[in-house]
Coordinates of C-alpha atoms in Angstrom, one line a residue:
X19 CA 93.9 102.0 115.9
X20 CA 95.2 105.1 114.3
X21 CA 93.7 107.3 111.7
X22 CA 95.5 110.0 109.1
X23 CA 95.2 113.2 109.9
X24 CA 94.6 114.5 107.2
X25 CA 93.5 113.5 103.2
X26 CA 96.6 114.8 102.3
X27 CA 98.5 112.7 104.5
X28 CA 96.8 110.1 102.7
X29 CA 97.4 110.6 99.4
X30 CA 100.8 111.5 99.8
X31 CA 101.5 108.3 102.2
X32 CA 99.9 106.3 98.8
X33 CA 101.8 108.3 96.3
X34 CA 105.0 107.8 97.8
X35 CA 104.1 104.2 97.7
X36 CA 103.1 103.7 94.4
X37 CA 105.8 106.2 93.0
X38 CA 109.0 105.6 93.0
X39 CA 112.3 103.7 91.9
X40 CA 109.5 101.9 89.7
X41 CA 109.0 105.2 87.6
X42 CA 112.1 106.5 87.1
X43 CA 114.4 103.3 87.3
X44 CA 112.2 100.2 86.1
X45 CA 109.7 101.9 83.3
X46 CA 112.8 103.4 81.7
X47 CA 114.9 100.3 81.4
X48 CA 112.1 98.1 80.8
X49 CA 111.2 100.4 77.8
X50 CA 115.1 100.2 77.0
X51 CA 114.7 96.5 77.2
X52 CA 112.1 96.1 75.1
X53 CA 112.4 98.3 72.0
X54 CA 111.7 101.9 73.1
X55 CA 107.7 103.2 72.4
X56 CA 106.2 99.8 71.5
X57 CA 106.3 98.8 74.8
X58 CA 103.6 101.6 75.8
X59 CA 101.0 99.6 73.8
X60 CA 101.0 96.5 76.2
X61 CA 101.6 99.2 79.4
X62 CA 98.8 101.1 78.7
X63 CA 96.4 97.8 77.6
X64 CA 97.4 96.3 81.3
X65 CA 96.8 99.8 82.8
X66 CA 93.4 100.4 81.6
X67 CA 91.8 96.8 81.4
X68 CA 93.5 95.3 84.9
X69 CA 95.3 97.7 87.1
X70 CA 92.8 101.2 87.1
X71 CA 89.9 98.8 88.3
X72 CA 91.7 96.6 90.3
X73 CA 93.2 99.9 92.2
X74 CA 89.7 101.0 93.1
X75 CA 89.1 99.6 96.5
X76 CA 88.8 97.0 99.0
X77 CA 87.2 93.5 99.2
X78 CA 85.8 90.6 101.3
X79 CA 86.2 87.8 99.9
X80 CA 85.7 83.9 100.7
X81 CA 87.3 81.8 103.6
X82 CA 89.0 79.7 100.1
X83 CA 90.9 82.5 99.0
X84 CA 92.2 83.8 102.5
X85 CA 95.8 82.4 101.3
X86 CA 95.2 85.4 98.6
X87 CA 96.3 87.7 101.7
X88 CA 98.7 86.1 103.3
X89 CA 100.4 85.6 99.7
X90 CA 100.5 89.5 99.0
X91 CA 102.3 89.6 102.9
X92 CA 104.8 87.7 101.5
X93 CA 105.8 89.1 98.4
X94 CA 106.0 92.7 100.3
X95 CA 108.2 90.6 102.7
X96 CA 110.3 89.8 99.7
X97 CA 110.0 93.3 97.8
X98 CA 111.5 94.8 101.4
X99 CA 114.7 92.9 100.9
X100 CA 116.0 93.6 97.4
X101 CA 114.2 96.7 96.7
X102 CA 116.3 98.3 99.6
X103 CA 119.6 97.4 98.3
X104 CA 119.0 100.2 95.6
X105 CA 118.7 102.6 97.9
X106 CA 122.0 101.3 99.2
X107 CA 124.0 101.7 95.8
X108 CA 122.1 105.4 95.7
X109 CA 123.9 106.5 99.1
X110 CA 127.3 105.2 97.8
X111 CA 126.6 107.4 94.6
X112 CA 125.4 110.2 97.1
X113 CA 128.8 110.1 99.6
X114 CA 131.1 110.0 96.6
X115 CA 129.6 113.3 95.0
X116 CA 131.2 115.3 97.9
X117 CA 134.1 115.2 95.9
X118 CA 135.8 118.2 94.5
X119 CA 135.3 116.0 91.2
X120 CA 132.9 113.7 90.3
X121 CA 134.5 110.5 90.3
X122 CA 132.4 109.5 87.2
X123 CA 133.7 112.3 85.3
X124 CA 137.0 111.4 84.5
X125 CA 139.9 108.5 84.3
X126 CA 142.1 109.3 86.9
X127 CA 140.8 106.5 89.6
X128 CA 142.3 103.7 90.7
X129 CA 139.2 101.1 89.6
X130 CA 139.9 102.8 85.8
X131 CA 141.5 100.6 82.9
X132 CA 143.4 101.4 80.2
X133 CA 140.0 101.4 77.6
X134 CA 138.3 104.2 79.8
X135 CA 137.9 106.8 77.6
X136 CA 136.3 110.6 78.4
X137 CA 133.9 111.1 75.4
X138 CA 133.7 114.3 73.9
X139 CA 130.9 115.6 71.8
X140 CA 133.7 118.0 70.6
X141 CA 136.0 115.8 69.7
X142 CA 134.6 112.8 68.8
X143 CA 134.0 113.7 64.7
X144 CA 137.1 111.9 63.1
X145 CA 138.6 110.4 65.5
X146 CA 139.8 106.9 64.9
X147 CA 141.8 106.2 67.5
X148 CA 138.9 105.0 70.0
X149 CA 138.8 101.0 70.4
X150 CA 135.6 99.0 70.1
X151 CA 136.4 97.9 73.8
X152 CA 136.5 101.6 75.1
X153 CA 134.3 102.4 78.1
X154 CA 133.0 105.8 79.4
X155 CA 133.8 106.5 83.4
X156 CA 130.5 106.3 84.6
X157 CA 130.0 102.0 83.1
X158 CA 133.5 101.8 85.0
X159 CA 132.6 103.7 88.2
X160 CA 129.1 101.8 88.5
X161 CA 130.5 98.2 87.5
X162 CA 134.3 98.3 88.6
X163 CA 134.1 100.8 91.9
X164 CA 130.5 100.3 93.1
X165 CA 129.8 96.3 92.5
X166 CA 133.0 95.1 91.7
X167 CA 131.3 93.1 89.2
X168 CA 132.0 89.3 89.2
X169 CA 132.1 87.6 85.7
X170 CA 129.5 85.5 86.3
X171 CA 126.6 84.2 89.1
X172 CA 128.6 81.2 90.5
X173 CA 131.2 83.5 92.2
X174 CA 129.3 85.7 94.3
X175 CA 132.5 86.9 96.2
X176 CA 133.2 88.7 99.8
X177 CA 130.2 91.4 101.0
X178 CA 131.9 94.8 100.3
X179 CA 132.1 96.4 103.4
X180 CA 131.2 100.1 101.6
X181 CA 127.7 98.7 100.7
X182 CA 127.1 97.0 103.4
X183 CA 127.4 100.1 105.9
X184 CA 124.9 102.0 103.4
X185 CA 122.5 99.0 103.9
X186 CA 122.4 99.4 107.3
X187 CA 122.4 103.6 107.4
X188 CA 119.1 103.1 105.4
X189 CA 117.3 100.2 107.2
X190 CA 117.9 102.7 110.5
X191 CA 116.6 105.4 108.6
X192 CA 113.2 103.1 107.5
X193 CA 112.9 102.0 110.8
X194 CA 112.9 105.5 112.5
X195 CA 110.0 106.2 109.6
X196 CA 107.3 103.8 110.7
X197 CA 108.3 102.8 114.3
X198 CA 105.6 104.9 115.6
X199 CA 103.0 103.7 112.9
X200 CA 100.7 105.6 111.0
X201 CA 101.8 109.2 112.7
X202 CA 105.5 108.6 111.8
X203 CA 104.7 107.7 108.5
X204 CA 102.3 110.4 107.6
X205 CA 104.6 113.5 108.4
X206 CA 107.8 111.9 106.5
X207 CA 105.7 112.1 103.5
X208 CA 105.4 115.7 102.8
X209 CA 109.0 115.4 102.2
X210 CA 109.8 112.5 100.5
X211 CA 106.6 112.2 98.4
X212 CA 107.8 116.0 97.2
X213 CA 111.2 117.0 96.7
X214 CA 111.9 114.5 93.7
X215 CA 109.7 116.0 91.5
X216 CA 111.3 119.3 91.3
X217 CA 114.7 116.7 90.9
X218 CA 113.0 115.0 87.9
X219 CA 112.1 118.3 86.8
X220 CA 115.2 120.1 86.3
X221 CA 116.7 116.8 84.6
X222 CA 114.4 116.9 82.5
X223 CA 115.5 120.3 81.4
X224 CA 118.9 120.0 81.1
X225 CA 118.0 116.0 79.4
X226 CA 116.5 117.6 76.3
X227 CA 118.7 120.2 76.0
X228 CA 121.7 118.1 75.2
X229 CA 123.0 117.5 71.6
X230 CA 121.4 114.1 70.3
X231 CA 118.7 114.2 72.9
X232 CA 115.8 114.4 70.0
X233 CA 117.3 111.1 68.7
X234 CA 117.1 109.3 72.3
X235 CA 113.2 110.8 72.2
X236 CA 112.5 109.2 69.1
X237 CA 114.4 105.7 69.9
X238 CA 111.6 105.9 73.1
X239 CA 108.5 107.0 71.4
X240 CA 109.2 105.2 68.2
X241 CA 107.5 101.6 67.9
X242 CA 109.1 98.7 66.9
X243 CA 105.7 96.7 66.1
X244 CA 107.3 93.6 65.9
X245 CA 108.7 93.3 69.5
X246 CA 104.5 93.0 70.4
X247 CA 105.3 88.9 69.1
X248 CA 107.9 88.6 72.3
X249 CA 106.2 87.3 75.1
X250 CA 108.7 89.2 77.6
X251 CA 106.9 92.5 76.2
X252 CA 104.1 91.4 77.7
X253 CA 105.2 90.0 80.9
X254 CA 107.4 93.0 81.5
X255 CA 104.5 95.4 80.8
X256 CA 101.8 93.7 83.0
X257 CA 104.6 93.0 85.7
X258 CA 105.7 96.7 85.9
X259 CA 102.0 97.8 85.9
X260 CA 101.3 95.6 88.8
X261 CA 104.5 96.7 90.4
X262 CA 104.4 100.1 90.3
X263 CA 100.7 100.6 91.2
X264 CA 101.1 98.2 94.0
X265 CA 98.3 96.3 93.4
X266 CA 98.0 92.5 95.1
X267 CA 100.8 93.5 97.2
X268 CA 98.3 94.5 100.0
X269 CA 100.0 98.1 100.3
X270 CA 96.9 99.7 99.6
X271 CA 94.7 98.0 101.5
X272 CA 96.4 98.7 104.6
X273 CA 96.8 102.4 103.9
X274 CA 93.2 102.6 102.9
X275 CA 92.4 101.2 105.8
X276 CA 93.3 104.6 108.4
X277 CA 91.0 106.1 106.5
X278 CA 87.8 107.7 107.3
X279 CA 85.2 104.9 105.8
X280 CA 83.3 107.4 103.4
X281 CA 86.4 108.6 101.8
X282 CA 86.3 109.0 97.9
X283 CA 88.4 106.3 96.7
X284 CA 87.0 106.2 93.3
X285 CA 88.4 110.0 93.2
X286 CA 91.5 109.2 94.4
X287 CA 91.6 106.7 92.2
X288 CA 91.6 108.5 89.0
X289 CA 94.2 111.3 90.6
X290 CA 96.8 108.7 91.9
X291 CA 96.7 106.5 88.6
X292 CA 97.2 109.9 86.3
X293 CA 99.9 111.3 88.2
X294 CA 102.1 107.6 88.8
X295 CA 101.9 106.8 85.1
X296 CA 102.7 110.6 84.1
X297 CA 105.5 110.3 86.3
X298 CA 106.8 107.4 84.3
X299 CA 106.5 108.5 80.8
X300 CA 108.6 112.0 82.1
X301 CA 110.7 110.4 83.8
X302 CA 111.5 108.1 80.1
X303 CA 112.0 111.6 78.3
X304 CA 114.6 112.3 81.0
X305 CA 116.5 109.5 81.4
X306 CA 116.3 108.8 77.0
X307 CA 116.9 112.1 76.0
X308 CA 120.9 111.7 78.1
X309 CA 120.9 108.0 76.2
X310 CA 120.6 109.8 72.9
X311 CA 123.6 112.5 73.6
X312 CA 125.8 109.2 75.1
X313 CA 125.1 107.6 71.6
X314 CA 126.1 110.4 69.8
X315 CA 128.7 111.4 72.1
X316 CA 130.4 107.8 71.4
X317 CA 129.3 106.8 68.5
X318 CA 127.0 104.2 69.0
X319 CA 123.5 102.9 68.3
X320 CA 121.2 104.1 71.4
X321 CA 120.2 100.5 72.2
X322 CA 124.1 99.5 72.6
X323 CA 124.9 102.9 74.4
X324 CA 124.6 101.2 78.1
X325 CA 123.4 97.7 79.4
X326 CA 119.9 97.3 79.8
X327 CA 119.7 96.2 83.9
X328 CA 119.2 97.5 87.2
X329 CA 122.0 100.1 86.4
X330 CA 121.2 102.0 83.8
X331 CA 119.4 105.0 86.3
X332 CA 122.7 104.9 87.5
X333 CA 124.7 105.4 84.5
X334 CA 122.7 107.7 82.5
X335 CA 121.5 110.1 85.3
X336 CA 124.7 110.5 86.7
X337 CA 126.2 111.5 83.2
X338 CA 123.5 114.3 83.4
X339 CA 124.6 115.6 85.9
X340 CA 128.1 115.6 85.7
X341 CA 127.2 118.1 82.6
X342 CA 126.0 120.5 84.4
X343 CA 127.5 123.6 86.2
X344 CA 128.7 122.8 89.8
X345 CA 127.8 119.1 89.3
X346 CA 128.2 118.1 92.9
X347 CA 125.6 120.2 93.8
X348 CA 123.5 118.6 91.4
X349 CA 124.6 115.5 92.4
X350 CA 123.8 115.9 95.6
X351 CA 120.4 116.8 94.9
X352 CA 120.2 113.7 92.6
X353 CA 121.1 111.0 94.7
X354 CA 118.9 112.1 97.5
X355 CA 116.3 112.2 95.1
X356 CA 116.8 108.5 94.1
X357 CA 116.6 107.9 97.8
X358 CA 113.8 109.7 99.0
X359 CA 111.8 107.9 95.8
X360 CA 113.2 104.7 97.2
X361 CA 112.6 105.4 101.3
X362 CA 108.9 106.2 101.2
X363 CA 108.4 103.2 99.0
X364 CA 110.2 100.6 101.7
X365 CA 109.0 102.5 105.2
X366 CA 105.4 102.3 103.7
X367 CA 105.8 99.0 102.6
X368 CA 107.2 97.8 106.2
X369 CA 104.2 99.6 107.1
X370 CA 101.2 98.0 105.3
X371 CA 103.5 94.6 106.4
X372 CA 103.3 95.5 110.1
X373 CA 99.7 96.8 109.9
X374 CA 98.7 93.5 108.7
X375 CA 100.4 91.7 111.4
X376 CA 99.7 93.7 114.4
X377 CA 96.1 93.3 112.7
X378 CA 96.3 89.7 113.2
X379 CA 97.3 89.3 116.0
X380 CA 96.3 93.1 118.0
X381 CA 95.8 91.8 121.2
X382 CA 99.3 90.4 121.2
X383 CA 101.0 93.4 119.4
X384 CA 99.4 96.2 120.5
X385 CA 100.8 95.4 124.2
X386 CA 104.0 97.6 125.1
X387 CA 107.1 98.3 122.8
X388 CA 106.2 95.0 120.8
X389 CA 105.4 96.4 118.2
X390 CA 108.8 97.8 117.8
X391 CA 110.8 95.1 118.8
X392 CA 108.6 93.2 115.8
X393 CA 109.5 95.5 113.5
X394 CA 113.5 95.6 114.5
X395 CA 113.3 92.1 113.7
X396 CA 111.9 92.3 110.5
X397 CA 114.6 94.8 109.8
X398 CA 117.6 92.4 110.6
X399 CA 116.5 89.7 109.0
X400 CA 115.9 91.4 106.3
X401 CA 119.1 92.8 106.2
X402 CA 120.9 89.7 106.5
X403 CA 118.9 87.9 103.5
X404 CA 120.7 91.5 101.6
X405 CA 123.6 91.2 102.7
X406 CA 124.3 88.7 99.6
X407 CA 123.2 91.3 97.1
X408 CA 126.1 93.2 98.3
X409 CA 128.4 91.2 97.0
X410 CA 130.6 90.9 93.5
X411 CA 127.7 88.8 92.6
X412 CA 124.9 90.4 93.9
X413 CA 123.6 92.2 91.3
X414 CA 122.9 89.2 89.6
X415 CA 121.4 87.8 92.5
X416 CA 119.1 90.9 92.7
X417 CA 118.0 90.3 89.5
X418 CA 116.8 87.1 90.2
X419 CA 114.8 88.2 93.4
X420 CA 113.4 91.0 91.5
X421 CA 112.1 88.8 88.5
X422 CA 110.7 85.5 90.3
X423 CA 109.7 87.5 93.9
X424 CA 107.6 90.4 93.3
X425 CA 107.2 90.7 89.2
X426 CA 106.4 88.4 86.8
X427 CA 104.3 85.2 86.8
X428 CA 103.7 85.6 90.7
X429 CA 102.1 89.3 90.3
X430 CA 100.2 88.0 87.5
X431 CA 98.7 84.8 89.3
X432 CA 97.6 87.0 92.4
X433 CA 96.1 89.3 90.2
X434 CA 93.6 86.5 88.1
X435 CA 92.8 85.6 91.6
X436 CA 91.9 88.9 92.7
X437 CA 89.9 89.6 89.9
X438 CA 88.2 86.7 89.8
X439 CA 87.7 87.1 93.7
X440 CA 86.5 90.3 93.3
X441 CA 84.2 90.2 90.1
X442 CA 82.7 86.3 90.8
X443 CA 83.0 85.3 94.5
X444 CA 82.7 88.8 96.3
X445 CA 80.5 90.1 93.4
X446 CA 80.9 93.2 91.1
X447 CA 77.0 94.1 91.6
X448 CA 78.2 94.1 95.2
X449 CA 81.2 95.7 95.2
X450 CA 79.8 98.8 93.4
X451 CA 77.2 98.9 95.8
X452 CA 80.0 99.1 98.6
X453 CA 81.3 101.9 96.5
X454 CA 78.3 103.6 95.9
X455 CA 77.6 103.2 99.7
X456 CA 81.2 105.2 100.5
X457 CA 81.5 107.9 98.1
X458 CA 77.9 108.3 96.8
X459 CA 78.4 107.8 93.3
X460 CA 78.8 104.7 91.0
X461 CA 81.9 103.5 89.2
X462 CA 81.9 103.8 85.3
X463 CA 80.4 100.5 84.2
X464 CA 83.6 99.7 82.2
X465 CA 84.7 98.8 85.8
X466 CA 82.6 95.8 86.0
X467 CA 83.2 94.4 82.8
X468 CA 86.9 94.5 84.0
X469 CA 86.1 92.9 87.0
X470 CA 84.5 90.4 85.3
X471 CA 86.0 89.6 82.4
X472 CA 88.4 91.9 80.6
X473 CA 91.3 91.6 83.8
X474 CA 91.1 88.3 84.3
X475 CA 91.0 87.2 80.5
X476 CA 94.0 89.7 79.6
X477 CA 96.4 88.6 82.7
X478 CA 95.6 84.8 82.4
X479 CA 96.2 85.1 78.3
X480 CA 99.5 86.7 79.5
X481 CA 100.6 84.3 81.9
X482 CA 100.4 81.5 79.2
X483 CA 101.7 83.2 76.8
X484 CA 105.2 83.7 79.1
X485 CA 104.5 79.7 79.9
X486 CA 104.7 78.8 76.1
X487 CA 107.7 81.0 75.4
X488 CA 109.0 80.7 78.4
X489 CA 113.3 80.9 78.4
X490 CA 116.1 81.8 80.9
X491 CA 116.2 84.8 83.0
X492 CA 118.7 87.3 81.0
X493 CA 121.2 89.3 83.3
X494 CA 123.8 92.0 83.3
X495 CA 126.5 91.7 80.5
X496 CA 124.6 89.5 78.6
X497 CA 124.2 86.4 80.8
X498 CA 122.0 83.9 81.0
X499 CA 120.7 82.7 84.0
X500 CA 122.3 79.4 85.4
X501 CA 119.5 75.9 86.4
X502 CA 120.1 76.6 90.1
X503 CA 119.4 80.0 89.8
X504 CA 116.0 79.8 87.8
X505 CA 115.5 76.9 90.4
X506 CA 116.0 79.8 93.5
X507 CA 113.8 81.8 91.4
X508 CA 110.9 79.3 91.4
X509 CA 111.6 78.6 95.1
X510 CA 110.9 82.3 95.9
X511 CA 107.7 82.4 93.6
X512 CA 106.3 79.3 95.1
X513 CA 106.6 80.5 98.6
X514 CA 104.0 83.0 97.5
X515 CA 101.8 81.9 95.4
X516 CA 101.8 78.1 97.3
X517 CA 99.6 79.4 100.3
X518 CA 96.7 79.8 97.8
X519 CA 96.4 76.2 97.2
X520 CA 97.5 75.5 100.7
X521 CA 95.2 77.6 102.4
X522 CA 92.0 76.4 100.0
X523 CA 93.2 72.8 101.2
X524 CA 93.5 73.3 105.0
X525 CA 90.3 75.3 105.0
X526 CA 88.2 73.0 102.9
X527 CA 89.7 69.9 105.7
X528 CA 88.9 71.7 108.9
X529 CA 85.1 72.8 107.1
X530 CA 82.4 70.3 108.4
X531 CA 79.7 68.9 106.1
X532 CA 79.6 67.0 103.0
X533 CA 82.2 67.9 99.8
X534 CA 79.6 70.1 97.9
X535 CA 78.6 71.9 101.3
X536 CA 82.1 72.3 102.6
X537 CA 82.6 73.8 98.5
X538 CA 79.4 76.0 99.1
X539 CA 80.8 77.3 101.8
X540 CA 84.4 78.7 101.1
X541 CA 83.0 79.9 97.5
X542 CA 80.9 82.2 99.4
X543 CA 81.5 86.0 100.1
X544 CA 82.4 86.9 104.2
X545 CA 79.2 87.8 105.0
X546 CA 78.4 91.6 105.0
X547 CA 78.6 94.2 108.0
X548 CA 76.0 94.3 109.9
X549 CA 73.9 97.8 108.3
X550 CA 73.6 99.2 111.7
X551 CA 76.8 99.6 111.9
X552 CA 77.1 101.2 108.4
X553 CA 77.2 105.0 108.2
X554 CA 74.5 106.6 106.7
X555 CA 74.7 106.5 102.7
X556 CA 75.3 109.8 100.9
X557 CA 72.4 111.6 99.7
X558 CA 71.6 114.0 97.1
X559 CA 71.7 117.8 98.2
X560 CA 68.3 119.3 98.5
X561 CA 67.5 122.5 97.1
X562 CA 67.3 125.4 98.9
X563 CA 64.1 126.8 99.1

């Protein structure tokens, strides 16, 4: 079984997994969505009380909640399908900047309509002339030329063949990334993990220099206190916490496990939760600071200026860079950005999903160029299952798979299991003591009240909360999701968060004895390792004398 090479193999390998499309796609249009800076009050209460605990370590936990792990597989099975298609749309973007000019830029294309209008900042001051239906070239390139946006959900339309070949140019390029494991993996990482941030960087820059950027800052830090009564607030904030830190999505676990078994993960804890959410928040001033100079550049209030979906990375960080001297360049750079953020994300995720398996099962995976041929497998069927987000339709069909698959009510549920696997079953006395074993030092005791108490109470308040409230899924342009489509959703939620009950049931049947032994005996933890096989504990440095 293979090892990192190094800790910095590591730590890159886990912040290219928890870092990504999630930071400087999602956490900017989910703070679009919902009102600009009061969504950092729910964000930050999820991210201390339930995520910076919960991202601490790994657990052994009762036969009852075995389902919790296959559950996790499966929502990374699910995350692999929709979240590539992204990465898709970002190589279109990324061939068509190649052009001597930036299709974005101006009117003259064939997908244009008559109410596609090139903005000025210049010109814009008392001009009447504009219409209320005029639309910028970057909306038209995005919806007309890269989706060919369907009116509705119910006519999904013919795969474009454009997208289709970028979906398969990046499911080679994730397979060529992990088909040799943990050694692949860990050398693609110094690249991909990298090179965005100086991207990010330099956006930044030329973001808040534009005119009307200050007023896009203050629509993002701003509060609107009132949003904190809307139930999707919450659910979007805990669901993009859980999402972006990985956590019961088994990533971790996996990549934790090449490592050496006194490695400091309560260090790298603290390190890899600073820098994920300080990615976010940066990449917010970026991406509002070009939503403020689009508002005053047409006219508009910043929370009409562009739809609040999936897109709007790919409307407002393409007009960024079309502003800037030799744009293609720029564009360039962009777009591989987007896809490098988007790459490690996927390859490591197809990697904590094979590790699990060939874990499983090592005798029969380990054997040959199975391994390989497993993986290839998962690729293609993945790819086929994606094929439908390629279509007219399939944004709104990604939307969907995004909000009932890997987010929402089925992140939250996993995560009041884990907690409560972790803080009652398992025990907190005992998991610090596995952590004080490892690293030599104990966790803050904050840590065990979350375990506990505080993450379990604050995700399962949530989770009713969303119940209560609970309405249809809202999509691009204003739509509202259709019964069979909330009923897909629920499908894909169920087929996660059912092997919980279903494994609890199966094990408690095949478990001899009477009902309150058989329920003695799946409540209690998997029994420890045996200490002789434990390395040493840390000790104290003497003094030298």
């Amino acid at each position: 079984r293979g090892q990192w090479a190094n800790k910095a193999e590591f730590l890159l390998a886990v912040a290219g997994q928890i870092i990504g499309l999630g930071n400087v796609w999602r956490f900017p249009y989910l703070c679009y969505k919902n009102g600009g800076g009061v969504f950092f009050i729910p964000y930050l209460l999820f991210l201390v009380a339930s995520v910076h605990p919960s991202f601490c370590g790994v657990y052994l936990t009762s036969c009852a909640l075995t389902g919790l792990g296959y559950a996790s597989q499966v929502i990374i099975l699910h995350g692999c399908v929709y979240y590539i298609v992204i990465l898709a749309w970002a190589l279109f973007y990324l061939l068509y900047s190649f052009q001597t000019e930036l299709p974005w830029s101006h009117c003259n294309n064939t997908w244009n309509t008559e109410t596609c209008i090139l903005f000025s900042h210049q010109n814009q001051t008392g001009n009447s002339s504009l219409t209320k239906n005029a639309t910028s070239p970057v909306i038209e390139f995005w919806e007309r030329e890269v989706l060919n946006l369907s009116d509705n959900l119910d006519k999904l339309g013919p795969v474009s063949w454009k997208l289709a070949l970028c979906l398969v140019a990046i499911w080679v390029i994730c397979y060529f990334c992990v088909w040799k494991g943990v050694k692949s993996t860990g050398k693609v990482v110094y690249l991909t993990a990298t090179f965005p941030y100086v991207m990010l960087f330099v956006l930044l820059m030329r973001g808040v220099t534009l005119p009307g950027a200050g007023q896009g800052i203050i629509y993002y830090l701003k509060p609107d206190i009132g949003r904190l009564a809307d139930p999707q607030v919450w659910m979007d904030a805990g669901t993009q916490v859980f999402f972006s830190y990985g956590i019961c999505l088994g990533s971790l676990t996996a990549l934790g496990s090449y490592n050496k078994y006194n490695n400091d993960c309560y260090k790298d804890t603290f390190l890899l939760c600073l820098l994920n959410s300080s990615t976010s928040f940066m990449a917010g001033f970026a991406i509002f600071s070009v939503l403020g100079f689009m508002a005053e550049e047409q006219g508009m209030d910043i929370s009409t200026v562009a739809q609040s979906g999936p897109g709007l990375a790919f409307i407002a960080y393409p007009r960024a860079v079309s502003m800037m001297p030799v744009p293609q360049l720029w564009a360039v750079c962009f777009f591989i950005m987007i896809i490098m953020l988007g790459l490690d994300t996927q390859f490591v995720s197809l990697e904590a999903l094979m590790t699990s398996v060939t874990d499983l099962y090592p005798h029969l995976i380990r054997r040959g160029h199975r391994r390989k041929l497993l993986l290839l497998f998962i690729c293609i069927a993945c790819f086929l299952v994606g094929l439908v987000m390629v279509t007219p339709g399939g944004i709104y069909v990604f939307q969907v798979y995004d909000h009932y698959s890997c987010s929402g009510a089925t992140l939250l549920l996993l995560s009041i299991f884990q907690s409560v696997a972790i803080g009652w079953i398992y025990g907190a006395e005992r998991f610090t003591a596995n952590i004080r074993h490892m690293t030599g030092k104990n966790p803050m005791f904050i840590f065990k009240l979350c375990w506990k108490y505080l993450t379990p109470a604050v995700c399962t308040a949530t989770f009713l909360f969303s119940v209560i409230n609970w309405s249809p899924l809202s999509l691009v342009r204003g739509l509202v999701a259709p019964a069979w489509a909330t009923a897909l959703g629920l499908i894909l939620t169920f087929s996660s968060v059912s092997l919980l009950p279903i494994w609890a049931i199966y094990a408690f049947s095949v478990t001899p004895g009477t009902l309150r032994q058989r329920f003695q005996h799946l409540c209690r933890p998997a029994q420890d390792l045996p200490a002789v096989n434990l390395p040493a504990p840390c000790s104290p440095v003497l003094p030298l004398t």
